Coordinates of C-alpha atoms and ligand atoms in Angstrom, one line a residue:
A180 CA 0.0 0.0 0.0
D181 CA 2.9 2.3 0.9
I182 CA 4.5 1.7 -2.5
A183 CA 1.3 2.3 -4.3
K184 CA 0.9 5.6 -2.5
H185 CA 4.5 6.8 -3.3
A186 CA 4.1 5.6 -6.9
A187 CA 0.8 7.4 -7.2
K188 CA 2.4 10.6 -5.8
A189 CA 5.3 10.2 -8.2
D190 CA 2.8 9.7 -10.9
R191 CA 1.2 13.1 -10.3
L192 CA 4.6 14.7 -10.3
G193 CA 4.8 13.4 -13.9
F194 CA 7.7 11.0 -13.4
V195 CA 6.3 7.6 -13.6
V196 CA 3.6 5.3 -14.6
Y197 CA 3.1 3.0 -11.8
R198 CA 4.1 -0.6 -12.6
P199 CA 3.2 -3.6 -10.5
E200 CA 6.8 -5.1 -11.2
L201 CA 7.9 -2.5 -8.6
D202 CA 6.3 -4.5 -5.9
A203 CA 8.7 -7.4 -6.4
G204 CA 11.7 -5.8 -4.8
A205 CA 9.6 -3.7 -2.4
P206 CA 11.1 -1.1 -0.1
E207 CA 14.7 -1.5 -1.3
K208 CA 13.7 -0.6 -4.9
L209 CA 11.3 2.1 -3.8
A210 CA 14.2 3.8 -1.8
L211 CA 16.4 3.4 -4.8
F212 CA 13.7 4.8 -7.1
G213 CA 13.4 8.0 -5.0
D214 CA 17.1 8.6 -4.8
L215 CA 17.7 7.8 -8.5
R216 CA 15.0 10.2 -9.6
R217 CA 16.7 12.9 -7.6
A218 CA 20.1 12.0 -9.0
I219 CA 18.9 12.2 -12.5
R220 CA 17.1 15.4 -11.9
D221 CA 20.2 17.0 -10.1
G222 CA 22.6 15.7 -12.8
D223 CA 24.5 13.5 -10.3
L224 CA 24.8 10.5 -12.5
L225 CA 28.3 10.0 -13.9
V226 CA 29.5 8.5 -17.1
H227 CA 32.7 6.4 -17.3
Y228 CA 34.3 5.2 -20.5
Q229 CA 36.0 2.1 -21.5
P230 CA 38.3 2.0 -24.6
K231 CA 37.5 -0.2 -27.6
V232 CA 40.9 -1.3 -29.2
R233 CA 41.3 -2.3 -32.8
V234 CA 43.0 -5.7 -32.8
E235 CA 44.9 -5.4 -36.0
D236 CA 47.0 -2.3 -35.0
G237 CA 46.2 -1.7 -31.3
R238 CA 44.6 1.8 -32.1
V239 CA 41.8 2.9 -29.8
V240 CA 38.9 3.5 -32.2
G241 CA 36.1 4.3 -29.7
V242 CA 34.8 4.2 -26.2
E243 CA 31.7 2.6 -24.5
A244 CA 29.8 4.9 -22.1
L245 CA 29.0 3.1 -18.9
V246 CA 26.7 5.0 -16.4
R247 CA 27.9 5.4 -12.8
W248 CA 26.0 6.4 -9.6
D249 CA 27.9 7.5 -6.5
H250 CA 25.1 7.4 -4.0
P251 CA 25.6 9.8 -1.1
D252 CA 25.1 7.0 1.6
R253 CA 25.5 3.8 -0.3
G254 CA 28.6 4.6 -2.4
M255 CA 28.9 3.3 -5.9
V256 CA 25.7 1.5 -6.9
P257 CA 26.3 -0.9 -9.9
P258 CA 24.3 -0.2 -13.1
A259 CA 23.0 -3.9 -13.0
L260 CA 21.0 -2.8 -9.9
F261 CA 19.8 0.6 -10.8
V262 CA 19.3 0.4 -14.5
P263 CA 16.5 -2.2 -14.1
V264 CA 14.9 0.0 -11.5
A265 CA 14.9 2.8 -14.0
E266 CA 13.4 0.5 -16.6
Q267 CA 10.5 -0.5 -14.3
T268 CA 9.7 3.0 -13.1
G269 CA 9.6 5.2 -16.2
L270 CA 13.0 6.7 -15.3
I271 CA 14.8 5.0 -18.2
R272 CA 14.0 7.8 -20.6
P273 CA 15.6 10.6 -18.5
L274 CA 18.5 8.3 -17.6
T275 CA 19.2 7.4 -21.2
D276 CA 19.0 11.2 -22.3
A277 CA 21.4 12.1 -19.4
V278 CA 24.0 9.4 -20.5
L279 CA 23.5 10.4 -24.2
D280 CA 24.0 14.0 -23.5
R281 CA 27.1 13.5 -21.3
A282 CA 28.7 11.1 -23.7
L283 CA 28.2 13.3 -26.7
A284 CA 29.4 16.3 -24.8
D285 CA 32.6 14.4 -23.8
C286 CA 32.9 13.1 -27.4
A287 CA 32.9 16.7 -28.7
T288 CA 35.6 17.7 -26.1
W289 CA 37.9 14.8 -27.3
R290 CA 37.3 15.8 -30.9
R291 CA 38.5 19.3 -30.1
Q292 CA 41.6 17.8 -28.5
G293 CA 42.2 15.9 -31.7
L294 CA 41.0 12.5 -30.6
D295 CA 38.9 10.8 -33.2
L296 CA 36.8 8.5 -31.1
T297 CA 33.4 7.0 -31.4
V298 CA 31.3 6.8 -28.4
A299 CA 28.8 3.8 -27.7
V300 CA 25.8 4.2 -25.6
N301 CA 23.8 1.2 -24.2
L302 CA 20.1 1.1 -24.9
S303 CA 17.8 -0.8 -22.5
A304 CA 14.8 -2.8 -23.8
R305 CA 12.3 -0.1 -23.0
S306 CA 14.3 2.6 -24.8
L307 CA 14.3 0.3 -27.9
L308 CA 10.4 0.5 -27.9
D309 CA 10.3 4.3 -27.4
L310 CA 9.2 5.9 -30.6
S311 CA 10.5 9.3 -29.4
L312 CA 14.1 7.8 -29.3
P313 CA 15.4 8.7 -32.9
E314 CA 14.2 12.2 -32.4
R315 CA 15.9 12.7 -29.1
V316 CA 19.1 11.1 -30.5
A317 CA 19.1 13.5 -33.4
A318 CA 18.4 16.4 -31.2
S319 CA 21.4 15.5 -28.9
L320 CA 23.6 15.2 -31.9
R321 CA 22.6 18.6 -33.1
T322 CA 23.2 20.1 -29.6
H323 CA 26.7 19.0 -29.6
A324 CA 27.1 19.7 -33.3
L325 CA 28.5 16.2 -34.0
P326 CA 28.1 14.0 -37.0
S327 CA 25.9 11.0 -36.5
S328 CA 28.9 8.7 -37.3
C329 CA 30.3 9.6 -33.9
L330 CA 27.6 7.7 -32.1
E331 CA 27.1 3.9 -31.7
L332 CA 24.1 2.4 -29.9
E333 CA 24.3 -0.9 -28.3
I334 CA 21.2 -3.0 -28.1
T335 CA 20.6 -6.6 -26.9
E336 CA 19.0 -9.4 -28.7
S337 CA 16.4 -9.9 -25.9
A338 CA 15.4 -6.2 -26.1
A339 CA 14.9 -6.5 -29.8
M340 CA 12.8 -9.6 -29.3
K341 CA 10.3 -8.0 -26.9
D342 CA 8.4 -6.4 -29.8
P343 CA 10.4 -7.2 -33.0
G344 CA 8.3 -5.1 -35.3
R345 CA 8.5 -2.0 -33.2
A346 CA 12.1 -2.5 -32.5
L347 CA 12.9 -2.9 -36.3
E348 CA 11.1 0.3 -37.1
I349 CA 13.0 2.3 -34.4
L350 CA 16.3 0.7 -35.4
H351 CA 15.7 1.7 -39.1
R352 CA 15.0 5.3 -38.1
L353 CA 18.2 5.3 -36.1
R354 CA 20.1 3.9 -38.9
A355 CA 18.7 6.5 -41.3
L356 CA 20.2 9.1 -39.1
G357 CA 23.6 7.5 -39.7
V358 CA 24.1 6.2 -36.2
H359 CA 25.9 2.9 -35.9
L360 CA 24.1 0.0 -34.2
S361 CA 25.5 -3.1 -32.6
V362 CA 24.1 -6.2 -31.0
D363 CA 25.6 -6.5 -27.3
D364 CA 25.9 -9.6 -25.2
Y365 CA 25.7 -11.7 -28.4
G366 CA 25.2 -15.3 -27.6
T367 CA 23.2 -14.9 -24.5
G368 CA 19.8 -14.1 -26.0
H369 CA 17.2 -16.2 -27.9
A370 CA 17.0 -14.2 -31.0
S371 CA 17.0 -16.3 -34.2
L372 CA 19.8 -15.7 -36.5
A373 CA 17.2 -15.0 -39.3
Y374 CA 15.8 -12.2 -37.1
L375 CA 19.2 -10.8 -36.3
T376 CA 20.2 -10.6 -40.1
R377 CA 17.2 -8.4 -40.6
L378 CA 18.3 -5.8 -38.1
P379 CA 20.3 -2.9 -39.5
V380 CA 23.3 -3.6 -37.3
G381 CA 26.9 -3.4 -38.3
T382 CA 28.6 -5.0 -35.4
L383 CA 28.2 -8.0 -33.0
K384 CA 29.7 -8.0 -29.5
I385 CA 30.4 -11.3 -28.2
D386 CA 29.3 -11.6 -24.7
R387 CA 32.2 -11.6 -22.1
S388 CA 30.9 -14.9 -20.6
F389 CA 32.4 -16.7 -23.7
V390 CA 35.5 -14.5 -24.1
Q391 CA 36.7 -14.6 -20.4
T392 CA 36.9 -18.4 -20.4
M393 CA 38.0 -19.1 -23.9
E394 CA 41.5 -20.1 -22.8
L395 CA 40.2 -22.6 -20.4
D396 CA 37.0 -23.9 -22.0
S397 CA 37.4 -25.4 -25.5
S398 CA 33.6 -25.1 -26.1
D399 CA 33.8 -21.3 -25.5
R400 CA 36.7 -21.0 -27.9
V401 CA 34.6 -22.8 -30.5
I402 CA 31.7 -20.3 -30.0
V403 CA 34.1 -17.4 -30.1
R404 CA 35.7 -18.6 -33.3
S405 CA 32.5 -19.6 -35.0
T406 CA 30.8 -16.3 -34.1
I407 CA 33.7 -14.4 -35.6
D408 CA 33.4 -16.4 -38.8
L409 CA 29.7 -16.2 -39.0
A410 CA 29.6 -12.4 -38.5
H411 CA 32.4 -11.8 -41.0
G412 CA 30.3 -14.0 -43.4
L413 CA 27.4 -11.7 -42.8
G414 CA 29.5 -8.6 -43.4
L415 CA 29.5 -7.6 -39.7
R416 CA 32.4 -6.3 -37.5
V417 CA 33.0 -8.3 -34.3
V418 CA 34.0 -6.9 -30.8
A419 CA 35.0 -9.2 -28.0
E420 CA 34.3 -7.9 -24.6
G421 CA 35.7 -9.1 -21.3
V422 CA 39.5 -9.5 -22.5
E423 CA 41.2 -10.1 -19.2
T424 CA 44.5 -11.6 -20.2
R425 CA 47.2 -11.2 -22.7
A426 CA 46.6 -14.8 -23.9
T427 CA 42.9 -14.0 -24.8
W428 CA 44.0 -11.0 -26.7
A429 CA 46.6 -13.0 -28.7
E430 CA 44.1 -15.6 -29.5
L431 CA 41.4 -13.1 -30.7
A432 CA 44.1 -11.6 -33.0
Q433 CA 44.7 -15.1 -34.4
L434 CA 41.0 -15.6 -35.0
G435 CA 40.7 -12.3 -36.8
C436 CA 38.5 -10.5 -34.3
D437 CA 38.1 -6.8 -35.2
E438 CA 38.0 -5.1 -31.9
A439 CA 38.4 -5.9 -28.1
Q440 CA 37.4 -4.5 -24.8
G441 CA 38.4 -5.7 -21.4
F442 CA 40.2 -5.1 -18.1
W443 CA 43.5 -6.3 -19.5
L444 CA 43.3 -3.5 -22.1
A445 CA 41.7 -0.8 -19.9
R446 CA 39.1 -0.4 -17.2
P447 CA 36.3 2.1 -17.5
G448 CA 37.3 5.6 -16.2
P449 CA 36.1 9.2 -16.2
G450 CA 36.1 11.2 -19.4
E451 CA 39.1 13.3 -18.4
T452 CA 41.3 10.2 -18.2
I453 CA 40.6 9.2 -21.7
P454 CA 43.2 11.2 -23.6
A455 CA 46.0 10.0 -21.5
G456 CA 44.6 6.5 -21.4
V457 CA 44.5 6.4 -25.2
T458 CA 48.1 7.5 -25.4
E459 CA 49.3 4.9 -22.9
L460 CA 47.2 2.0 -24.5
E461 CA 48.5 2.8 -28.0
R462 CA 52.1 2.9 -26.8
R463 CA 51.9 -0.5 -25.4
Ligands
LIG738 P1 27.5 -4.3 -20.7 O1 26.9 -3.3 -21.7 O2 27.7 -5.6 -21.3 O3 28.8 -3.4 -20.3 C1 30.1 -4.2 -20.1 C2 30.2 -4.4 -18.5 O4 31.3 -5.3 -18.4 C3 30.6 -3.2 -17.8 O5 30.0 -3.3 -16.5 C4 32.1 -3.2 -17.7 O6 32.6 -2.5 -16.7 C5 32.4 -4.6 -17.6 N1 33.7 -5.1 -18.1 C6 34.4 -4.4 -19.0 N2 35.5 -5.2 -19.2 C7 35.5 -6.3 -18.4 C8 36.4 -7.4 -18.1 O7 37.5 -7.5 -18.7 N3 36.0 -8.2 -17.2 C9 34.7 -8.2 -16.5 N4 34.5 -9.0 -15.5 N5 34.0 -7.1 -16.7 C10 34.3 -6.2 -17.7 P2 29.1 -2.2 -15.8 O8 29.6 -0.8 -16.1 O9 28.9 -2.6 -14.3 O10 27.7 -2.4 -16.5 C11 26.9 -3.5 -16.4 C12 25.7 -3.4 -17.4 O11 24.9 -2.3 -17.0 C13 26.2 -3.1 -18.8 O12 26.6 -4.3 -19.4 C14 24.9 -2.7 -19.3 O13 24.1 -3.7 -19.7 C15 24.3 -1.9 -18.1 N6 24.6 -0.4 -18.5 C16 25.8 0.3 -18.1 N7 25.6 1.6 -18.4 C17 24.4 1.7 -19.0 C18 23.7 2.9 -19.5 O14 24.2 4.0 -19.6 N8 22.4 2.6 -20.0 C19 21.9 1.3 -19.9 N9 20.7 1.1 -20.5 N10 22.5 0.2 -19.5 C20 23.8 0.5 -19.0
LIG739 CA1 27.3 -2.7 -23.8
LIG740 CA1 28.1 -6.5 -23.3
LIG741 CA1 26.2 -7.6 -20.3

């Protein structure tokens, strides 16, 4: 009853549509929801960036934007905890807008410093069903005077599968803007390959659960190798995430993987650390 009351109040304030899923995690989620709403409103969410390295020549070609929330009492709250809360409470649109705006602002700064990097922003399932998304993306690119080729959007198979028709429509509109699209966490969803080939995406990101263990588990190595071959056969670029050792990096080079991300290369960090981080990575 308490939750319903708070949600109804929040609804009147124009923030949320009450969703019964919110009942599941009860008071904990409700507390997070209130604090998160405030954090978004006050511009307190941070964005960190993890470099994407081209395997062929070791150049840093882009970064992935990862949202961070330094909660006043709880400290760093992981996105795996609060992004789902945002999804369930109608906060995902302002969250996505905040990350997009910050990421494009930082990208514009790097370009002024002579760094030609693309920036990738993660889209949650609900964003992918939001028909206002393409226009908001276009507006943010205009605000920061950036060409659309600077931006990449990462979507998951399972998000696209929630309402394949609508997702396809939104993806085509985004693609028409000139934004790059990639499928994240590839291999963990249940999308049919036939469906994925109909999406206007240019890149597959192999989920880190396969990459992290490919040195130890021969079936993971087979999955990584065949995903690379399959993607290349379809004319797609492949990014491996979760590269944690030199051995994995070397193996990926052997298999012809296009780009890699992972703690062994670089951990996510604040935007200001990116120029120095890029220089250091490329010297290695
Ligand atoms: P993701 O999109 O798959 O992002 C990659 C996650 O793997 C990040 O965790 C990153 O810090 C972590 N990672 C990178 N390299 C390694 C590695 O070598 N080893 C290991 N073990 N982990 C590595 P993070 O930042 O905690 O994000 C978790 C998830 O939260 C993301 O997974 C994404 O699904 C979601 N997320 C993060 N930022 C956003 C955002 O701005 N919007 C939305 N909708 N979702 C976000
Ligand atoms: Ca991602
Ligand atoms: Ca991923
Ligand atoms: Ca993931």
